Backbone as a printed PyTorch tensor [residue, N CA C, xyz], in Angstrom:
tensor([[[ 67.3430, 167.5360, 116.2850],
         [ 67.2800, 166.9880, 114.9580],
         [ 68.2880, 165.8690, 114.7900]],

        [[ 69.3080, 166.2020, 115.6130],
         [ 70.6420, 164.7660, 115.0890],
         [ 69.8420, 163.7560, 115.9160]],

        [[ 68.9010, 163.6910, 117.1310],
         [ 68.6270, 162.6950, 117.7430],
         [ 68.3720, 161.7300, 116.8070]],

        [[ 67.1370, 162.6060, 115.6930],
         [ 65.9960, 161.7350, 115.0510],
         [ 66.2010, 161.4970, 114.0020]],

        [[ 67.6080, 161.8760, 113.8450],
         [ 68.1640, 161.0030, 112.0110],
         [ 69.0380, 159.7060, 112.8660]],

        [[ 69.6230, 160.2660, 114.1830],
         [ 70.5260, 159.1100, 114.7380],
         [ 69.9310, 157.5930, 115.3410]],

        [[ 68.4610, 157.8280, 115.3380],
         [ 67.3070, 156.8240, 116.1180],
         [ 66.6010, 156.1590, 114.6150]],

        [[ 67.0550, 156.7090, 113.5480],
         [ 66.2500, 156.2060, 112.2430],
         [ 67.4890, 154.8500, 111.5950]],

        [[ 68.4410, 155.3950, 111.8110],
         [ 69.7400, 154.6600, 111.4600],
         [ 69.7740, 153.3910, 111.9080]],

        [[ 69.5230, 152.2570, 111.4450],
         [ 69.6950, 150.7950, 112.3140],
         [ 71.2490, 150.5750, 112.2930]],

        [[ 71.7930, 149.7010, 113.1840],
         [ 72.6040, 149.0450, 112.6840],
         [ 72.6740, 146.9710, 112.3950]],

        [[ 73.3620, 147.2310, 110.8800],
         [ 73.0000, 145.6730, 110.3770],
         [ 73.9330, 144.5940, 110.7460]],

        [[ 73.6240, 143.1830, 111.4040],
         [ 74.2100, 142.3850, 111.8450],
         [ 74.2870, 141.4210, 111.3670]],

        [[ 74.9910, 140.5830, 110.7570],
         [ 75.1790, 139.0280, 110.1360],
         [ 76.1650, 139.4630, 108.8820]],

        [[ 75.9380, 138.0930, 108.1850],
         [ 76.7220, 138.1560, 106.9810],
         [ 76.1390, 138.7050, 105.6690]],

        [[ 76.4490, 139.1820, 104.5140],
         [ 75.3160, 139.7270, 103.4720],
         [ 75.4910, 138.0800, 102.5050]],

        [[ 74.6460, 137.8710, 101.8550],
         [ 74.5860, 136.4980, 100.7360],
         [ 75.7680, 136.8910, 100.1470]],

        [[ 76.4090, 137.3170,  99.3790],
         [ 77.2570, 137.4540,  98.8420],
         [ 78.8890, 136.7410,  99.6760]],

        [[ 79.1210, 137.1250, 100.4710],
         [ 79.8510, 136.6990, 101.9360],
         [ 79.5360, 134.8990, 101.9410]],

        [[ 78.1350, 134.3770, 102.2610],
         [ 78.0850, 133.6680, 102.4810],
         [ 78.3560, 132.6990, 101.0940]],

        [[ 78.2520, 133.1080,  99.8280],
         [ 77.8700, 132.3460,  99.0230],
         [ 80.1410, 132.2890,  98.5430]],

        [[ 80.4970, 133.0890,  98.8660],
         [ 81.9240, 133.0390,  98.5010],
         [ 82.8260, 131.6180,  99.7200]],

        [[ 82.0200, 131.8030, 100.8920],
         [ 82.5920, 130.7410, 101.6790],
         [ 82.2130, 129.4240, 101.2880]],

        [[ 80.7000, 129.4460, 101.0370],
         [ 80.0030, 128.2760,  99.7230],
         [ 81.4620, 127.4830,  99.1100]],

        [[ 81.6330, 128.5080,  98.1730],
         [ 82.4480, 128.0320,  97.0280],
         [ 83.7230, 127.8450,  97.6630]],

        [[ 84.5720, 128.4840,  98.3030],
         [ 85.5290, 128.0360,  99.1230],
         [ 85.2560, 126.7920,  99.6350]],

        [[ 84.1780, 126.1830, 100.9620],
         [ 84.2420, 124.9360, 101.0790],
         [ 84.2270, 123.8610,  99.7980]],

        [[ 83.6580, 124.2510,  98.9330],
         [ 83.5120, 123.4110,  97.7880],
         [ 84.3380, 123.2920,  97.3250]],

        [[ 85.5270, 123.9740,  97.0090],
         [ 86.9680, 123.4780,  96.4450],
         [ 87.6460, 122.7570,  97.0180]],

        [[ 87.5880, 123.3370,  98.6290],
         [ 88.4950, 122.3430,  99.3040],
         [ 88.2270, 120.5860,  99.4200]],

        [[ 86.8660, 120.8410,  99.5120],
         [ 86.2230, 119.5660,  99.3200],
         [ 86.5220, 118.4780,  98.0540]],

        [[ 86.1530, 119.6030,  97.0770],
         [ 86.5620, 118.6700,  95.6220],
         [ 88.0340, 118.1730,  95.5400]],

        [[ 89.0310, 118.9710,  96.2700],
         [ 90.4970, 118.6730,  96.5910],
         [ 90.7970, 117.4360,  97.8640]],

        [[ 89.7520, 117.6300,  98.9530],
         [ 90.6330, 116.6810, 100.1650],
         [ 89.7920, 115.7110,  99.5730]],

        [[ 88.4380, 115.5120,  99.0740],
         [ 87.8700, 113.9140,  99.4500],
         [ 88.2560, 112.8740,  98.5260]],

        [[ 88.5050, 113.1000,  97.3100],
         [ 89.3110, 112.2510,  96.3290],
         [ 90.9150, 111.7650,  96.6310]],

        [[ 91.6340, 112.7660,  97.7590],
         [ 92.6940, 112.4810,  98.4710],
         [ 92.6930, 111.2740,  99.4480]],

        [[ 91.7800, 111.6490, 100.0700],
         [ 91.8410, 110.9890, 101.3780],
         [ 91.0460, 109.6310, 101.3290]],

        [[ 89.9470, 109.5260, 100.0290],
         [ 89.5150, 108.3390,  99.2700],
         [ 90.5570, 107.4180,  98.7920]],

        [[ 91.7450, 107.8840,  98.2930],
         [ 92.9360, 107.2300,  97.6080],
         [ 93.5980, 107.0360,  98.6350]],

        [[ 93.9480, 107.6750, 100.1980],
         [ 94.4110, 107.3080, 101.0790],
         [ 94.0270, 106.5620, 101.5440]],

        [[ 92.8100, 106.2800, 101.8920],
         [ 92.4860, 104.6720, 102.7020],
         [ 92.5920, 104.0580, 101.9350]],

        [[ 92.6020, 103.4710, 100.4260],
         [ 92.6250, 102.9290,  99.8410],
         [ 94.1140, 102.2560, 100.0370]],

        [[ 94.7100, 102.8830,  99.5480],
         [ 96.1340, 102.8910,  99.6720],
         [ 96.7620, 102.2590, 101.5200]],

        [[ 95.6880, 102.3940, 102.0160],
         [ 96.5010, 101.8080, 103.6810],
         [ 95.7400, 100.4950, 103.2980]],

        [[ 94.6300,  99.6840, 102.9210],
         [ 94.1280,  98.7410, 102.8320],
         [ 95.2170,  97.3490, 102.1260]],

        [[ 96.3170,  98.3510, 101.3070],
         [ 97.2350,  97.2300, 101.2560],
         [ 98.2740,  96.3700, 101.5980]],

        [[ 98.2680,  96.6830, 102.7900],
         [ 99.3410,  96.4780, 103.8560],
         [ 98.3460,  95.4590, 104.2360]],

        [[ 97.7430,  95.1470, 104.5990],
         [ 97.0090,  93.5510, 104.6190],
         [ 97.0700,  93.0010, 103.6890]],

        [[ 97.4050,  93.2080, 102.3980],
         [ 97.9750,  92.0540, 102.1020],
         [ 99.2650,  92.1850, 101.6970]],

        [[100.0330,  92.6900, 101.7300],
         [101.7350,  92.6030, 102.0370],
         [102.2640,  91.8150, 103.0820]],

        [[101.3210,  92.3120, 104.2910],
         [101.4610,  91.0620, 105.4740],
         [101.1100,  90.4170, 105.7790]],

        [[100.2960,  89.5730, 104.8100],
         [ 99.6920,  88.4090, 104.9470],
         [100.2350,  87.5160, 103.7240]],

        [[100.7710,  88.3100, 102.9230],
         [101.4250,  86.9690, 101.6790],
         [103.2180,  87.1250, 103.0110]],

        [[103.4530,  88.0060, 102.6950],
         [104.8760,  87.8930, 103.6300],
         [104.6230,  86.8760, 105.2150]],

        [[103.8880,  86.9770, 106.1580],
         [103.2230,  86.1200, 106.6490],
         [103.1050,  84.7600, 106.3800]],

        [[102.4050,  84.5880, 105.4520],
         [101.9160,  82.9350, 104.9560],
         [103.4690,  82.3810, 103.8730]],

        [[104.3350,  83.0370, 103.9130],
         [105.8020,  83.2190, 103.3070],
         [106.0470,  82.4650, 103.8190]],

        [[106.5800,  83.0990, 104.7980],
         [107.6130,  82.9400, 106.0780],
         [107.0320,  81.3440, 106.6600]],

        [[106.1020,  81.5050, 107.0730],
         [105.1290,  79.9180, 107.5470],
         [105.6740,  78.8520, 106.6340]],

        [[105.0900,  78.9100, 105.0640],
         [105.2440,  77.9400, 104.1130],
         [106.8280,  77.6570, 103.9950]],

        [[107.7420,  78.1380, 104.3140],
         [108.8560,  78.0830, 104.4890],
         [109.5580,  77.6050, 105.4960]],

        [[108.8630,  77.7980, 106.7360],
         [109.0650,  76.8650, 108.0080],
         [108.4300,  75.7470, 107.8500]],

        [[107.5110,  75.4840, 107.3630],
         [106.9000,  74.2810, 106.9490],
         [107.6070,  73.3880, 105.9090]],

        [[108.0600,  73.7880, 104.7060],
         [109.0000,  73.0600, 104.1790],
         [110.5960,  72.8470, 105.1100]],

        [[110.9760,  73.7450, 106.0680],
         [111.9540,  73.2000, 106.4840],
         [111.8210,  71.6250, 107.4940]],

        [[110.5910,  71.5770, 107.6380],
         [110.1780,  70.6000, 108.3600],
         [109.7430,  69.4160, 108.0250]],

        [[109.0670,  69.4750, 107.1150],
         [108.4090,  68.3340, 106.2150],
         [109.0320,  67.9710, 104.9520]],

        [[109.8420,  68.6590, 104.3240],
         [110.8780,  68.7490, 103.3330],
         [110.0560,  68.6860, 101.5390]],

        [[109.1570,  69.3530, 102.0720],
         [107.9860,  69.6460, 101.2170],
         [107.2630,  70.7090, 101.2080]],

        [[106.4620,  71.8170, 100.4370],
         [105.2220,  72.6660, 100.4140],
         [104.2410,  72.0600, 100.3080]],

        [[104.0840,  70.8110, 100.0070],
         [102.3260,  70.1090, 100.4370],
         [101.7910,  69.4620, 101.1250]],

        [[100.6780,  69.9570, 101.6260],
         [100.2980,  69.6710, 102.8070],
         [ 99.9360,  68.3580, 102.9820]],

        [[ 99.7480,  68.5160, 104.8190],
         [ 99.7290,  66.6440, 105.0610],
         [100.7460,  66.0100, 104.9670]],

        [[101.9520,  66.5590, 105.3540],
         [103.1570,  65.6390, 104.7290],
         [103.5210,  65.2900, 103.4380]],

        [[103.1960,  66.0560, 102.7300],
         [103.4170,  65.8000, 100.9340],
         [102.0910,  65.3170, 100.6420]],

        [[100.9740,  64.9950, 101.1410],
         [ 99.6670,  63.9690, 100.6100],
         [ 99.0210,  65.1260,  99.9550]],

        [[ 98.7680,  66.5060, 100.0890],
         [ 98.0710,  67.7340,  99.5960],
         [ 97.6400,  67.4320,  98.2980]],

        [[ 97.1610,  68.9100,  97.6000],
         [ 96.9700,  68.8320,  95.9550],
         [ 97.9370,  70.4950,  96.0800]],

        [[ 97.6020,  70.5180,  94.8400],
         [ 98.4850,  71.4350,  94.6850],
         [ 97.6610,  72.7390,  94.6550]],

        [[ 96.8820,  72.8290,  95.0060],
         [ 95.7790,  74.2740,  95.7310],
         [ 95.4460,  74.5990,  97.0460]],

        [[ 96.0690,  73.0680,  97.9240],
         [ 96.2920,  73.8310,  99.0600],
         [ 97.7220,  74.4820,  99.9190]],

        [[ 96.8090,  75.0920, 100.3780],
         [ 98.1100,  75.9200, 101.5010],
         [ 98.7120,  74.9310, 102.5130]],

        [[100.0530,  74.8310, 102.3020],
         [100.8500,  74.0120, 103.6580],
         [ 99.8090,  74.7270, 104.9940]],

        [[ 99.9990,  76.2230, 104.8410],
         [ 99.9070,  76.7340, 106.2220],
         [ 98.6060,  77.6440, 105.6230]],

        [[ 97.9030,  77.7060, 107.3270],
         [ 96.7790,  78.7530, 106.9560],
         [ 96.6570,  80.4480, 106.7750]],

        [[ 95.9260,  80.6310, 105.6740],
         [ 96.1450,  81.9980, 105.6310],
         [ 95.5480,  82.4850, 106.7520]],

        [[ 96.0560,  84.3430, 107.0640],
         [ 95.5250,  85.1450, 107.9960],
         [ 94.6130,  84.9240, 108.4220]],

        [[ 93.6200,  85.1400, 109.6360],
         [ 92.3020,  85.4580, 110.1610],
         [ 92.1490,  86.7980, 110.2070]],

        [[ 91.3240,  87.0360, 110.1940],
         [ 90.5590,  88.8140, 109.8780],
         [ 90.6710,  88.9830, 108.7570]],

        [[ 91.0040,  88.8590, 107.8010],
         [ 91.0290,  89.1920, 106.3880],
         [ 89.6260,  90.1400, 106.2020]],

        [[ 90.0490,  91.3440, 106.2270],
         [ 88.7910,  92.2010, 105.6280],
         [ 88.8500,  92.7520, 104.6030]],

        [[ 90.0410,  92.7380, 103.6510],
         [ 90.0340,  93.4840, 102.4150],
         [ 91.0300,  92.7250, 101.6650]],

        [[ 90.9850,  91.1140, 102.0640],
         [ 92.3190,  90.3510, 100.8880],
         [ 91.7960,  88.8050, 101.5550]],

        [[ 91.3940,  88.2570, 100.4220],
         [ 91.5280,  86.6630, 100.6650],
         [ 92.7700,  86.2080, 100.0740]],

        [[ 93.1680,  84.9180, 100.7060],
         [ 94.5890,  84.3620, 100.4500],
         [ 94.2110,  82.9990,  99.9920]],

        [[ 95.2380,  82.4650,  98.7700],
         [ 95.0170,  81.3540,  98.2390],
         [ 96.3660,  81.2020,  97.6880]],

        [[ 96.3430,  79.4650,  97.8240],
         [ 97.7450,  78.9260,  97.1650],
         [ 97.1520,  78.2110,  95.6350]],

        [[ 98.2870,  78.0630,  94.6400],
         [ 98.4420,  77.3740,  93.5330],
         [100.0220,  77.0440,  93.4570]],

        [[ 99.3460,  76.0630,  92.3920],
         [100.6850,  75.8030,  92.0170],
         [102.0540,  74.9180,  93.4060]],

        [[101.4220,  74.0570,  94.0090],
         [102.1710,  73.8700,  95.2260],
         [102.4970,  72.3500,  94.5750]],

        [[103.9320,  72.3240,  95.0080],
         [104.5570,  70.9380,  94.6480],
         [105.5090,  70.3380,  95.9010]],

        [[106.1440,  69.9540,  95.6660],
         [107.2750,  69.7460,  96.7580],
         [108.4340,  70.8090,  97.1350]],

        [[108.4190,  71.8690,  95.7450],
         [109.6400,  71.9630,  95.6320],
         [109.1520,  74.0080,  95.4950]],

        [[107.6560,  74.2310,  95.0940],
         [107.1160,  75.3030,  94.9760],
         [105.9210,  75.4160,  95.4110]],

        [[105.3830,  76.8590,  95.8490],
         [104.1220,  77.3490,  95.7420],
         [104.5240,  78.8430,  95.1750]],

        [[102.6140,  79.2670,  95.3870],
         [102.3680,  80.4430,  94.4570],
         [101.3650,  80.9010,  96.0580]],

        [[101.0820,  81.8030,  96.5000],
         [100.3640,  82.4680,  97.1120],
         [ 99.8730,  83.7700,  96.5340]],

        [[ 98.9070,  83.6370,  96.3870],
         [ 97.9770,  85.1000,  95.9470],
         [ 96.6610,  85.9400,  96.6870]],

        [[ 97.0840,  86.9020,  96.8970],
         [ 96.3050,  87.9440,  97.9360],
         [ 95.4260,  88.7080,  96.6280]],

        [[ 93.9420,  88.2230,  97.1030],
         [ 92.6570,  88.9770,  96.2640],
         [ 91.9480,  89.9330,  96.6110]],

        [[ 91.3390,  91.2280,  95.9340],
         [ 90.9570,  91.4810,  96.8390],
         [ 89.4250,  91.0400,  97.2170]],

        [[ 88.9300,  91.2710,  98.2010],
         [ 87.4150,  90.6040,  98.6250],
         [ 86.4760,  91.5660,  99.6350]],

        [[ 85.3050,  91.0630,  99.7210],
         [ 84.6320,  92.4460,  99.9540],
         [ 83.9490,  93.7560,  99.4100]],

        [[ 84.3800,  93.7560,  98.1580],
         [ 83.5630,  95.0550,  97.2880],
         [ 84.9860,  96.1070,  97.3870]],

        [[ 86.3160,  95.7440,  97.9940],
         [ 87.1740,  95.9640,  97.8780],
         [ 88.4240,  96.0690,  96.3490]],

        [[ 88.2420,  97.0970,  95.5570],
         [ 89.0350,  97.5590,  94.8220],
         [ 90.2830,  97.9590,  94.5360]],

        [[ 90.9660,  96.9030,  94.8060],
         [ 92.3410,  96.8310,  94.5210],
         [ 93.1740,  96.4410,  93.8700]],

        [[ 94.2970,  96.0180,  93.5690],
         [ 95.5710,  95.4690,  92.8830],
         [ 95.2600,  93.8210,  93.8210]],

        [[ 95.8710,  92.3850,  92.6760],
         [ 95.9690,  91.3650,  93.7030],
         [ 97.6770,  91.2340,  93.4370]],

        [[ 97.7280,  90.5550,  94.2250],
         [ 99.5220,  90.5610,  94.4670],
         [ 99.7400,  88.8280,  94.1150]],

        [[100.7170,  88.3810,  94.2600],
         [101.2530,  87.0820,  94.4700],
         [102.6030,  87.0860,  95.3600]],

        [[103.2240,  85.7810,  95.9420],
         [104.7580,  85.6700,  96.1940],
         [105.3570,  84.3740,  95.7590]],

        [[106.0890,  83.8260,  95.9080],
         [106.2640,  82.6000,  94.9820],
         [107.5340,  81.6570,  96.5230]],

        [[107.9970,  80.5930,  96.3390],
         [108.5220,  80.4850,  97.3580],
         [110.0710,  81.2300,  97.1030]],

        [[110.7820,  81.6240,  96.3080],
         [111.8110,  82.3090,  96.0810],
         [111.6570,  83.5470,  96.1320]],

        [[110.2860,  84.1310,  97.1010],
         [109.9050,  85.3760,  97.1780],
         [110.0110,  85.9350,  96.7510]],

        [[109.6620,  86.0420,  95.5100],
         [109.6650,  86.9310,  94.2620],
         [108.2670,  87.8210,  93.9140]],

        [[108.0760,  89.0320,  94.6010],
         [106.5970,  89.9170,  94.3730],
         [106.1120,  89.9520,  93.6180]],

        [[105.0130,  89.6580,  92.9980],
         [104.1080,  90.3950,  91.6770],
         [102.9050,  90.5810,  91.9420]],

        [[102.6050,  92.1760,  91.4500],
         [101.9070,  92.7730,  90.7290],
         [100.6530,  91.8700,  89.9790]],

        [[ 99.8990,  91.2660,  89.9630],
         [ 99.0400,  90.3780,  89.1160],
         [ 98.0370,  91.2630,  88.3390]],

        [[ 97.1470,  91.6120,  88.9310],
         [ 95.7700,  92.5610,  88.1740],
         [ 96.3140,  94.1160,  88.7290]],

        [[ 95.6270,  95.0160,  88.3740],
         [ 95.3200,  96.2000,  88.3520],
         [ 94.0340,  96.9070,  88.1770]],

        [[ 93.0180,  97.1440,  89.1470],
         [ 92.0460,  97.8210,  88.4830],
         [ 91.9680,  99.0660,  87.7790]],

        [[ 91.5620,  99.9420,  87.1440],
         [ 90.7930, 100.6040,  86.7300],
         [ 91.2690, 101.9000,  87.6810]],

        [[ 91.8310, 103.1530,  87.2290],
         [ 92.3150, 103.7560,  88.5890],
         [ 93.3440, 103.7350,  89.0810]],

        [[ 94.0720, 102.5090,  89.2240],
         [ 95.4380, 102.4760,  89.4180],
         [ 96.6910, 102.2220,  88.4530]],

        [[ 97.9860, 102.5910,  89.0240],
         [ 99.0570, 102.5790,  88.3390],
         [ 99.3660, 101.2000,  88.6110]],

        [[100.2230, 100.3440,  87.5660],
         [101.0680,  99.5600,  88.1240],
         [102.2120,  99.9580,  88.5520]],

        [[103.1970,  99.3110,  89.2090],
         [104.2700,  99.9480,  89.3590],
         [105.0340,  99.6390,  88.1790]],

        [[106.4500, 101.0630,  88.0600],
         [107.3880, 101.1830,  87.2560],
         [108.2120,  99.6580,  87.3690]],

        [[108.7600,  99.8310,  85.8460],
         [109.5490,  98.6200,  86.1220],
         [109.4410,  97.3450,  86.1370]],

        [[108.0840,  96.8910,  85.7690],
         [108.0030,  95.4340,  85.8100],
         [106.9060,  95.2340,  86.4460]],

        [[106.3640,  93.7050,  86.9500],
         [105.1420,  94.0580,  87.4150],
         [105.4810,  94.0390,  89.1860]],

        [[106.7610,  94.0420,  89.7850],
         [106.8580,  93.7620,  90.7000],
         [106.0280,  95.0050,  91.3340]],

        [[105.8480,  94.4380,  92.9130],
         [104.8450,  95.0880,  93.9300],
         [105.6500,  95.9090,  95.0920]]])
């Protein structure tokens, strides 16, 4: 008799729904937690192209006036929208543009470009940082509009 209650008995293998539907919701939190993180993290590394590309085109426009004894290009013949020196190549998430260029100043400003959502920056030739726009989403920084 114990054979034929012991041969009726299955035994059950896998997970029950309940089990599965709790790991469900577990991935789903973690999810709702890392991908808005790690969305703001690349975001956030995308601006170091242009930190080093206005600091970059700085440093240049500055060797260039030590030379020509001017910021406009052509030997002083320029307008005052162009760049003594050329901005970066590769630019994938910041176009670079000058204003404001005289003999004695420029303005360099990093945009962003691409479908790229960011802050645009400026430097000035007394390298002075700013902060210019802000989208939607971001903080400016404390303190002023510096960058």
């Amino acid at each position: 008799m114990s054979s034929l209650l012991h041969s009726d008995r299955k035994t059950h293998r896998g997970f029950t729904l309940i089990e599965l539907m709790i790991v469900v919701a577990i991935i789903a939190i973690l999810s709702a937690i890392a991908i808005p993180a790690y969305t703001a993290y690349v975001a956030r590394s995308k601006l170091t192209e242009a930190f080093s590309g206005l600091s970059s085109m700085s440093v240049a426009a500055q060797q260039y006036y030590q030379d020509n004894r001017t910021y406009r290009a052509n030997g002083g013949t320029g307008n005052a929208t162009t760049c003594p020196v050329p901005a970066p190549a590769n630019g994938q998430n910041y176009g670079f543009s000058c204003s404001n260029v005289s003999a004695t100043t420029f303005l360099i400003t990093a945009a962003p470009i691409n479908g790229f959502n960011g802050p645009s920056y400026t430097i000035d030739q007394d390298g002075v940082k700013n902060t210019v726009t802000v989208p939607p989403g971001w903080q400016a920084p404390s303190g002023g509009q510096q960058c």
